[in-house]
Amino acid sequence: MNQGRIENEIEHGKLIAKEGEEIWNWSSAAGRARWDRRCKIFTSFFGNEGKKVLEIGCGTGLFTAEIAKTKNEIWAIDISEDLLDLAKKRIVQDKVIFKIADACKTDFEDGFFDFVVGSSVLHHLDVEAAIKEFFRLLKPSGKFMFTEPNMMNPQIALQKNIPFLKKALGDSPDETAFFRWSIKKKLEKQGFKEIKVVPFDFMHPAVPRFLVKSLAPALNFLERMPIIKEIAGSLIISGVKR
């Protein structure tokens, strides 16, 4: 990433370290349900087989703690030293290695990882530079998966494109969201195969606790409905290096 973008993300990390993880909207009952679902999607993706997994943008280690429950070796990187310090306090395991790094330009060896993953981080990066680096880092047949905000969602579109809303809702200056056809084209250009970009998640963090369980089946059903699914809140982005 360019230096200005790096500095913005470091400052964003300082804000999160000071204000707390609530900025990510995982702490409400609906937020927790969304979080649990994502963690299951990721752990089922890379399994429990002692693979080498690189987590991009580990932040305070929330997601790291979940994937560290598997038998995989985890390398977790972030650009923010403030957030990494919190992550290191949260997780102390020999199989989890934390490292400060620019995700677009790491010093890992070519083809070192079986999986590259991240939760709500790709939209903070220079995406072309990032996916080029991920391609370099993955072994042949290595896989990646990210969950990211969907620009087709009306709330996301407003939040990512109106500066005062972006700042008020705790976004960093450079972060964005993705149109699924656009990110798929970038991944194809890099050489990834078996690319899937799937809209998911209609569960809003503000849904009251007493409605979360009863609404979940209907909201999950919307993910399978043509046209309507396109405005889901998030995208699951995955692919394979061939």
PDB file of C-alpha atoms in Angstrom:
ATOM      1  CA  MET A   1       0.000   0.000   0.000  1.00  0.00           C
ATOM      2  CA  ASN A   2       1.131   3.578  -0.474  1.00  0.00           C
ATOM      3  CA  GLN A   3       2.443   5.392   2.576  1.00  0.00           C
ATOM      4  CA  GLY A   4      -0.604   7.618   2.960  1.00  0.00           C
ATOM      5  CA  ARG A   5      -2.939   4.638   3.048  1.00  0.00           C
ATOM      6  CA  ILE A   6      -0.681   2.812   5.507  1.00  0.00           C
ATOM      7  CA  GLU A   7      -0.665   5.832   7.824  1.00  0.00           C
ATOM      8  CA  ASN A   8      -4.468   6.077   7.650  1.00  0.00           C
ATOM      9  CA  GLU A   9      -4.823   2.414   8.616  1.00  0.00           C
ATOM     10  CA  ILE A  10      -2.332   2.780  11.478  1.00  0.00           C
ATOM     11  CA  GLU A  11      -4.370   5.723  12.800  1.00  0.00           C
ATOM     12  CA  HIS A  12      -7.544   3.673  12.379  1.00  0.00           C
ATOM     13  CA  GLY A  13      -5.911   0.954  14.471  1.00  0.00           C
ATOM     14  CA  LYS A  14      -5.172   3.456  17.215  1.00  0.00           C
ATOM     15  CA  LEU A  15      -8.843   4.495  17.185  1.00  0.00           C
ATOM     16  CA  ILE A  16     -10.047   0.897  17.531  1.00  0.00           C
ATOM     17  CA  ALA A  17      -7.522   0.201  20.293  1.00  0.00           C
ATOM     18  CA  LYS A  18      -8.827   3.244  22.171  1.00  0.00           C
ATOM     19  CA  GLU A  19     -12.575   3.029  21.472  1.00  0.00           C
ATOM     20  CA  GLY A  20     -12.946  -0.760  21.532  1.00  0.00           C
ATOM     21  CA  GLU A  21     -14.130  -3.574  19.284  1.00  0.00           C
ATOM     22  CA  GLU A  22     -17.769  -2.412  19.334  1.00  0.00           C
ATOM     23  CA  ILE A  23     -16.956  -0.381  16.220  1.00  0.00           C
ATOM     24  CA  TRP A  24     -17.189  -3.681  14.275  1.00  0.00           C
ATOM     25  CA  ASN A  25     -20.784  -4.353  15.415  1.00  0.00           C
ATOM     26  CA  TRP A  26     -20.119  -7.914  16.600  1.00  0.00           C
ATOM     27  CA  SER A  27     -21.197  -7.374  20.214  1.00  0.00           C
ATOM     28  CA  SER A  28     -25.009  -7.243  19.846  1.00  0.00           C
ATOM     29  CA  ALA A  29     -27.041 -10.478  19.805  1.00  0.00           C
ATOM     30  CA  ALA A  30     -27.475 -10.190  16.027  1.00  0.00           C
ATOM     31  CA  GLY A  31     -23.826  -9.240  15.612  1.00  0.00           C
ATOM     32  CA  ARG A  32     -22.790 -12.307  17.589  1.00  0.00           C
ATOM     33  CA  ALA A  33     -24.982 -14.541  15.427  1.00  0.00           C
ATOM     34  CA  ARG A  34     -23.387 -13.069  12.298  1.00  0.00           C
ATOM     35  CA  TRP A  35     -19.928 -13.555  13.756  1.00  0.00           C
ATOM     36  CA  ASP A  36     -20.538 -17.176  14.760  1.00  0.00           C
ATOM     37  CA  ARG A  37     -21.815 -17.964  11.285  1.00  0.00           C
ATOM     38  CA  ARG A  38     -18.738 -16.456   9.632  1.00  0.00           C
ATOM     39  CA  CYS A  39     -16.377 -18.361  11.870  1.00  0.00           C
ATOM     40  CA  LYS A  40     -18.084 -21.647  10.958  1.00  0.00           C
ATOM     41  CA  ILE A  41     -17.836 -20.792   7.259  1.00  0.00           C
ATOM     42  CA  PHE A  42     -14.104 -20.168   7.546  1.00  0.00           C
ATOM     43  CA  THR A  43     -13.198 -23.151   9.707  1.00  0.00           C
ATOM     44  CA  SER A  44     -15.159 -25.509   7.453  1.00  0.00           C
ATOM     45  CA  PHE A  45     -13.311 -23.973   4.474  1.00  0.00           C
ATOM     46  CA  PHE A  46      -9.775 -24.770   5.620  1.00  0.00           C
ATOM     47  CA  GLY A  47     -10.560 -27.651   7.958  1.00  0.00           C
ATOM     48  CA  ASN A  48      -8.576 -29.006  10.868  1.00  0.00           C
ATOM     49  CA  GLU A  49      -5.629 -30.693   9.145  1.00  0.00           C
ATOM     50  CA  GLY A  50      -2.474 -28.915  10.286  1.00  0.00           C
ATOM     51  CA  LYS A  51      -2.248 -26.573   7.292  1.00  0.00           C
ATOM     52  CA  LYS A  52      -0.405 -23.253   7.117  1.00  0.00           C
ATOM     53  CA  VAL A  53      -2.964 -20.438   7.282  1.00  0.00           C
ATOM     54  CA  LEU A  54      -2.232 -16.732   6.825  1.00  0.00           C
ATOM     55  CA  GLU A  55      -4.766 -14.375   8.376  1.00  0.00           C
ATOM     56  CA  ILE A  56      -4.746 -10.907   6.821  1.00  0.00           C
ATOM     57  CA  GLY A  57      -5.634  -7.977   9.091  1.00  0.00           C
ATOM     58  CA  CYS A  58      -5.960  -9.860  12.358  1.00  0.00           C
ATOM     59  CA  GLY A  59      -6.738  -6.703  14.351  1.00  0.00           C
ATOM     60  CA  THR A  60      -7.302  -7.467  18.026  1.00  0.00           C
ATOM     61  CA  GLY A  61      -7.294 -11.221  17.417  1.00  0.00           C
ATOM     62  CA  LEU A  62     -11.050 -11.837  17.549  1.00  0.00           C
ATOM     63  CA  PHE A  63     -11.058 -14.019  14.439  1.00  0.00           C
ATOM     64  CA  THR A  64      -7.584 -15.383  15.196  1.00  0.00           C
ATOM     65  CA  ALA A  65      -8.888 -16.820  18.456  1.00  0.00           C
ATOM     66  CA  GLU A  66     -11.562 -18.760  16.561  1.00  0.00           C
ATOM     67  CA  ILE A  67      -9.319 -20.226  13.871  1.00  0.00           C
ATOM     68  CA  ALA A  68      -6.669 -21.024  16.495  1.00  0.00           C
ATOM     69  CA  LYS A  69      -9.111 -23.621  17.886  1.00  0.00           C
ATOM     70  CA  THR A  70      -8.215 -25.782  14.854  1.00  0.00           C
ATOM     71  CA  LYS A  71      -5.000 -27.796  14.467  1.00  0.00           C
ATOM     72  CA  ASN A  72      -3.668 -25.487  11.773  1.00  0.00           C
ATOM     73  CA  GLU A  73      -0.556 -23.326  12.034  1.00  0.00           C
ATOM     74  CA  ILE A  74      -1.660 -19.683  12.021  1.00  0.00           C
ATOM     75  CA  TRP A  75       0.318 -16.643  10.921  1.00  0.00           C
ATOM     76  CA  ALA A  76      -1.645 -13.468  11.721  1.00  0.00           C
ATOM     77  CA  ILE A  77      -0.542 -10.109  10.321  1.00  0.00           C
ATOM     78  CA  ASP A  78      -1.690  -6.522  10.711  1.00  0.00           C
ATOM     79  CA  ILE A  79      -0.326  -3.092   9.886  1.00  0.00           C
ATOM     80  CA  SER A  80      -1.279  -1.736  13.330  1.00  0.00           C
ATOM     81  CA  GLU A  81       1.128  -2.352  16.195  1.00  0.00           C
ATOM     82  CA  ASP A  82      -1.540  -1.163  18.650  1.00  0.00           C
ATOM     83  CA  LEU A  83      -3.987  -3.856  17.522  1.00  0.00           C
ATOM     84  CA  LEU A  84      -1.307  -6.545  17.363  1.00  0.00           C
ATOM     85  CA  ASP A  85      -0.390  -5.839  20.987  1.00  0.00           C
ATOM     86  CA  LEU A  86      -4.009  -6.553  21.950  1.00  0.00           C
ATOM     87  CA  ALA A  87      -4.094  -9.690  19.830  1.00  0.00           C
ATOM     88  CA  LYS A  88      -0.921 -11.034  21.452  1.00  0.00           C
ATOM     89  CA  LYS A  89      -2.485 -10.588  24.884  1.00  0.00           C
ATOM     90  CA  ARG A  90      -5.654 -12.397  23.780  1.00  0.00           C
ATOM     91  CA  ILE A  91      -3.921 -15.435  22.246  1.00  0.00           C
ATOM     92  CA  VAL A  92      -0.760 -17.065  23.549  1.00  0.00           C
ATOM     93  CA  GLN A  93      -0.171 -20.271  21.601  1.00  0.00           C
ATOM     94  CA  ASP A  94       2.954 -21.653  19.959  1.00  0.00           C
ATOM     95  CA  LYS A  95       1.046 -22.420  16.742  1.00  0.00           C
ATOM     96  CA  VAL A  96      -0.072 -18.766  16.384  1.00  0.00           C
ATOM     97  CA  ILE A  97       2.559 -16.316  15.143  1.00  0.00           C
ATOM     98  CA  PHE A  98       1.781 -12.595  15.061  1.00  0.00           C
ATOM     99  CA  LYS A  99       3.663 -10.269  12.754  1.00  0.00           C
ATOM    100  CA  ILE A 100       3.412  -6.603  11.796  1.00  0.00           C
ATOM    101  CA  ALA A 101       3.282  -6.406   8.006  1.00  0.00           C
ATOM    102  CA  ASP A 102       1.839  -4.649   4.989  1.00  0.00           C
ATOM    103  CA  ALA A 103      -0.471  -7.273   3.466  1.00  0.00           C
ATOM    104  CA  CYS A 104       0.397  -6.022  -0.019  1.00  0.00           C
ATOM    105  CA  LYS A 105       4.130  -6.584   0.464  1.00  0.00           C
ATOM    106  CA  THR A 106       5.120  -9.265   2.956  1.00  0.00           C
ATOM    107  CA  ASP A 107       8.476 -10.996   3.389  1.00  0.00           C
ATOM    108  CA  PHE A 108       7.142 -14.558   3.415  1.00  0.00           C
ATOM    109  CA  GLU A 109       8.565 -17.022   0.897  1.00  0.00           C
ATOM    110  CA  ASP A 110       6.761 -17.755  -2.366  1.00  0.00           C
ATOM    111  CA  GLY A 111       4.195 -20.541  -2.053  1.00  0.00           C
ATOM    112  CA  PHE A 112       4.459 -20.723   1.738  1.00  0.00           C
ATOM    113  CA  PHE A 113       0.760 -20.949   2.678  1.00  0.00           C
ATOM    114  CA  ASP A 114      -2.051 -23.413   2.094  1.00  0.00           C
ATOM    115  CA  PHE A 115      -4.711 -20.799   2.845  1.00  0.00           C
ATOM    116  CA  VAL A 116      -4.979 -17.004   2.959  1.00  0.00           C
ATOM    117  CA  VAL A 117      -8.059 -15.718   4.799  1.00  0.00           C
ATOM    118  CA  GLY A 118      -9.511 -12.561   6.288  1.00  0.00           C
ATOM    119  CA  SER A 119     -12.691 -11.181   7.785  1.00  0.00           C
ATOM    120  CA  SER A 120     -13.663  -7.672   6.636  1.00  0.00           C
ATOM    121  CA  VAL A 121     -10.145  -6.631   5.688  1.00  0.00           C
ATOM    122  CA  LEU A 122      -9.691  -6.775   1.899  1.00  0.00           C
ATOM    123  CA  HIS A 123     -11.746  -3.604   1.487  1.00  0.00           C
ATOM    124  CA  HIS A 124      -9.106  -1.727   3.523  1.00  0.00           C
ATOM    125  CA  LEU A 125      -6.320  -2.665   1.089  1.00  0.00           C
ATOM    126  CA  ASP A 126      -5.067  -1.729  -2.350  1.00  0.00           C
ATOM    127  CA  VAL A 127      -6.960  -4.685  -3.767  1.00  0.00           C
ATOM    128  CA  GLU A 128      -4.917  -5.295  -6.925  1.00  0.00           C
ATOM    129  CA  ALA A 129      -1.637  -5.232  -5.012  1.00  0.00           C
ATOM    130  CA  ALA A 130      -3.116  -7.423  -2.290  1.00  0.00           C
ATOM    131  CA  ILE A 131      -4.415 -10.189  -4.529  1.00  0.00           C
ATOM    132  CA  LYS A 132      -1.121 -10.219  -6.435  1.00  0.00           C
ATOM    133  CA  GLU A 133       0.667 -10.816  -3.133  1.00  0.00           C
ATOM    134  CA  PHE A 134      -1.821 -13.512  -2.082  1.00  0.00           C
ATOM    135  CA  PHE A 135      -1.224 -15.321  -5.374  1.00  0.00           C
ATOM    136  CA  ARG A 136       2.524 -15.259  -4.691  1.00  0.00           C
ATOM    137  CA  LEU A 137       2.123 -16.519  -1.129  1.00  0.00           C
ATOM    138  CA  LEU A 138      -0.173 -19.450  -1.882  1.00  0.00           C
ATOM    139  CA  LYS A 139       1.071 -22.912  -2.776  1.00  0.00           C
ATOM    140  CA  PRO A 140      -0.194 -24.443  -6.017  1.00  0.00           C
ATOM    141  CA  SER A 141      -3.813 -25.466  -5.271  1.00  0.00           C
ATOM    142  CA  GLY A 142      -3.760 -23.112  -2.279  1.00  0.00           C
ATOM    143  CA  LYS A 143      -7.013 -21.330  -1.518  1.00  0.00           C
ATOM    144  CA  PHE A 144      -8.197 -17.963  -0.234  1.00  0.00           C
ATOM    145  CA  MET A 145     -11.406 -16.755   1.382  1.00  0.00           C
ATOM    146  CA  PHE A 146     -12.559 -13.308   2.521  1.00  0.00           C
ATOM    147  CA  THR A 147     -15.863 -11.955   3.776  1.00  0.00           C
ATOM    148  CA  GLU A 148     -16.309  -8.354   2.685  1.00  0.00           C
ATOM    149  CA  PRO A 149     -18.974  -5.595   2.512  1.00  0.00           C
ATOM    150  CA  ASN A 150     -21.239  -5.624  -0.543  1.00  0.00           C
ATOM    151  CA  MET A 151     -21.486  -2.294  -2.382  1.00  0.00           C
ATOM    152  CA  MET A 152     -24.905  -3.313  -3.715  1.00  0.00           C
ATOM    153  CA  ASN A 153     -26.322  -3.091  -0.198  1.00  0.00           C
ATOM    154  CA  PRO A 154     -27.979   0.356   0.178  1.00  0.00           C
ATOM    155  CA  GLN A 155     -26.642   1.048   3.669  1.00  0.00           C
ATOM    156  CA  ILE A 156     -23.128  -0.044   2.725  1.00  0.00           C
ATOM    157  CA  ALA A 157     -23.210   2.103  -0.426  1.00  0.00           C
ATOM    158  CA  LEU A 158     -24.147   5.200   1.583  1.00  0.00           C
ATOM    159  CA  GLN A 159     -21.636   4.500   4.332  1.00  0.00           C
ATOM    160  CA  LYS A 160     -18.702   3.932   1.986  1.00  0.00           C
ATOM    161  CA  ASN A 161     -19.379   6.850  -0.360  1.00  0.00           C
ATOM    162  CA  ILE A 162     -20.526   9.743   1.854  1.00  0.00           C
ATOM    163  CA  PRO A 163     -17.498  11.071   3.778  1.00  0.00           C
ATOM    164  CA  PHE A 164     -19.288  12.358   6.895  1.00  0.00           C
ATOM    165  CA  LEU A 165     -21.195   9.064   7.251  1.00  0.00           C
ATOM    166  CA  LYS A 166     -17.991   7.106   6.772  1.00  0.00           C
ATOM    167  CA  LYS A 167     -16.286   9.044   9.548  1.00  0.00           C
ATOM    168  CA  ALA A 168     -19.312   8.975  11.872  1.00  0.00           C
ATOM    169  CA  LEU A 169     -19.630   5.187  11.548  1.00  0.00           C
ATOM    170  CA  GLY A 170     -15.965   4.582  12.306  1.00  0.00           C
ATOM    171  CA  ASP A 171     -14.608   3.747   8.846  1.00  0.00           C
ATOM    172  CA  SER A 172     -11.046   4.508   7.820  1.00  0.00           C
ATOM    173  CA  PRO A 173     -10.666   7.101   5.015  1.00  0.00           C
ATOM    174  CA  ASP A 174      -9.647   4.636   2.292  1.00  0.00           C
ATOM    175  CA  GLU A 175     -11.855   1.642   2.957  1.00  0.00           C
ATOM    176  CA  THR A 176     -14.527   0.744   0.432  1.00  0.00           C
ATOM    177  CA  ALA A 177     -16.809  -2.168  -0.526  1.00  0.00           C
ATOM    178  CA  PHE A 178     -17.033  -4.459  -3.541  1.00  0.00           C
ATOM    179  CA  PHE A 179     -19.322  -5.107  -6.476  1.00  0.00           C
ATOM    180  CA  ARG A 180     -19.115  -8.848  -6.914  1.00  0.00           C
ATOM    181  CA  TRP A 181     -18.588  -8.830 -10.679  1.00  0.00           C
ATOM    182  CA  SER A 182     -15.792  -6.275 -10.337  1.00  0.00           C
ATOM    183  CA  ILE A 183     -13.793  -8.147  -7.685  1.00  0.00           C
ATOM    184  CA  LYS A 184     -14.271 -11.405  -9.607  1.00  0.00           C
ATOM    185  CA  LYS A 185     -12.766  -9.815 -12.722  1.00  0.00           C
ATOM    186  CA  LYS A 186      -9.725  -8.633 -10.749  1.00  0.00           C
ATOM    187  CA  LEU A 187      -9.180 -12.114  -9.336  1.00  0.00           C
ATOM    188  CA  GLU A 188      -9.504 -13.708 -12.778  1.00  0.00           C
ATOM    189  CA  LYS A 189      -6.966 -11.251 -14.176  1.00  0.00           C
ATOM    190  CA  GLN A 190      -4.498 -12.261 -11.476  1.00  0.00           C
ATOM    191  CA  GLY A 191      -4.866 -15.919 -12.466  1.00  0.00           C
ATOM    192  CA  PHE A 192      -7.045 -17.369  -9.728  1.00  0.00           C
ATOM    193  CA  LYS A 193      -9.467 -20.140 -10.663  1.00  0.00           C
ATOM    194  CA  GLU A 194     -12.733 -21.524  -9.270  1.00  0.00           C
ATOM    195  CA  ILE A 195     -13.633 -18.032  -8.107  1.00  0.00           C
ATOM    196  CA  LYS A 196     -16.857 -17.634  -6.181  1.00  0.00           C
ATOM    197  CA  VAL A 197     -18.310 -14.326  -5.020  1.00  0.00           C
ATOM    198  CA  VAL A 198     -21.509 -15.064  -3.117  1.00  0.00           C
ATOM    199  CA  PRO A 199     -23.813 -12.459  -1.513  1.00  0.00           C
ATOM    200  CA  PHE A 200     -24.828 -13.361   2.038  1.00  0.00           C
ATOM    201  CA  ASP A 201     -25.955 -11.955   5.379  1.00  0.00           C
ATOM    202  CA  PHE A 202     -29.218 -10.042   5.709  1.00  0.00           C
ATOM    203  CA  MET A 203     -28.980 -10.115   9.516  1.00  0.00           C
ATOM    204  CA  HIS A 204     -28.504  -6.493  10.585  1.00  0.00           C
ATOM    205  CA  PRO A 205     -26.557  -5.920  13.837  1.00  0.00           C
ATOM    206  CA  ALA A 206     -29.458  -3.836  15.173  1.00  0.00           C
ATOM    207  CA  VAL A 207     -31.987  -6.715  15.072  1.00  0.00           C
ATOM    208  CA  PRO A 208     -33.304  -7.108  18.659  1.00  0.00           C
ATOM    209  CA  ARG A 209     -32.169 -10.162  20.612  1.00  0.00           C
ATOM    210  CA  PHE A 210     -35.667 -11.646  20.843  1.00  0.00           C
ATOM    211  CA  LEU A 211     -36.005 -11.660  17.029  1.00  0.00           C
ATOM    212  CA  VAL A 212     -32.611 -13.072  16.047  1.00  0.00           C
ATOM    213  CA  LYS A 213     -33.485 -16.792  16.091  1.00  0.00           C
ATOM    214  CA  SER A 214     -36.946 -16.404  14.584  1.00  0.00           C
ATOM    215  CA  LEU A 215     -35.765 -14.149  11.751  1.00  0.00           C
ATOM    216  CA  ALA A 216     -32.644 -16.125  10.819  1.00  0.00           C
ATOM    217  CA  PRO A 217     -34.358 -18.748   8.575  1.00  0.00           C
ATOM    218  CA  ALA A 218     -36.236 -16.088   6.583  1.00  0.00           C
ATOM    219  CA  LEU A 219     -33.156 -13.895   6.211  1.00  0.00           C
ATOM    220  CA  ASN A 220     -31.061 -16.868   5.101  1.00  0.00           C
ATOM    221  CA  PHE A 221     -33.757 -17.699   2.552  1.00  0.00           C
ATOM    222  CA  LEU A 222     -33.349 -14.245   1.004  1.00  0.00           C
ATOM    223  CA  GLU A 223     -29.759 -15.202   0.142  1.00  0.00           C
ATOM    224  CA  ARG A 224     -31.132 -17.753  -2.317  1.00  0.00           C
ATOM    225  CA  MET A 225     -33.633 -15.465  -4.010  1.00  0.00           C
ATOM    226  CA  PRO A 226     -32.649 -14.106  -7.448  1.00  0.00           C
ATOM    227  CA  ILE A 227     -32.162 -10.317  -7.588  1.00  0.00           C
ATOM    228  CA  ILE A 228     -32.939  -9.826  -3.877  1.00  0.00           C
ATOM    229  CA  LYS A 229     -29.788 -11.692  -2.841  1.00  0.00           C
ATOM    230  CA  GLU A 230     -27.703  -9.072  -4.662  1.00  0.00           C
ATOM    231  CA  ILE A 231     -28.337  -6.512  -1.897  1.00  0.00           C
ATOM    232  CA  ALA A 232     -27.168  -8.721   0.970  1.00  0.00           C
ATOM    233  CA  GLY A 233     -24.831  -7.007   3.393  1.00  0.00           C
ATOM    234  CA  SER A 234     -21.716  -9.025   2.640  1.00  0.00           C
ATOM    235  CA  LEU A 235     -19.877 -11.129   0.074  1.00  0.00           C
ATOM    236  CA  ILE A 236     -18.026 -14.419   0.532  1.00  0.00           C
ATOM    237  CA  ILE A 237     -15.074 -14.250  -1.860  1.00  0.00           C
ATOM    238  CA  SER A 238     -13.032 -17.400  -2.525  1.00  0.00           C
ATOM    239  CA  GLY A 239     -10.792 -18.982  -5.122  1.00  0.00           C
ATOM    240  CA  VAL A 240      -7.895 -21.326  -5.873  1.00  0.00           C
ATOM    241  CA  LYS A 241      -4.373 -20.853  -7.205  1.00  0.00           C
ATOM    242  CA  ARG A 242      -3.858 -23.207 -10.153  1.00  0.00           C
TER     243      ARG A 242
END
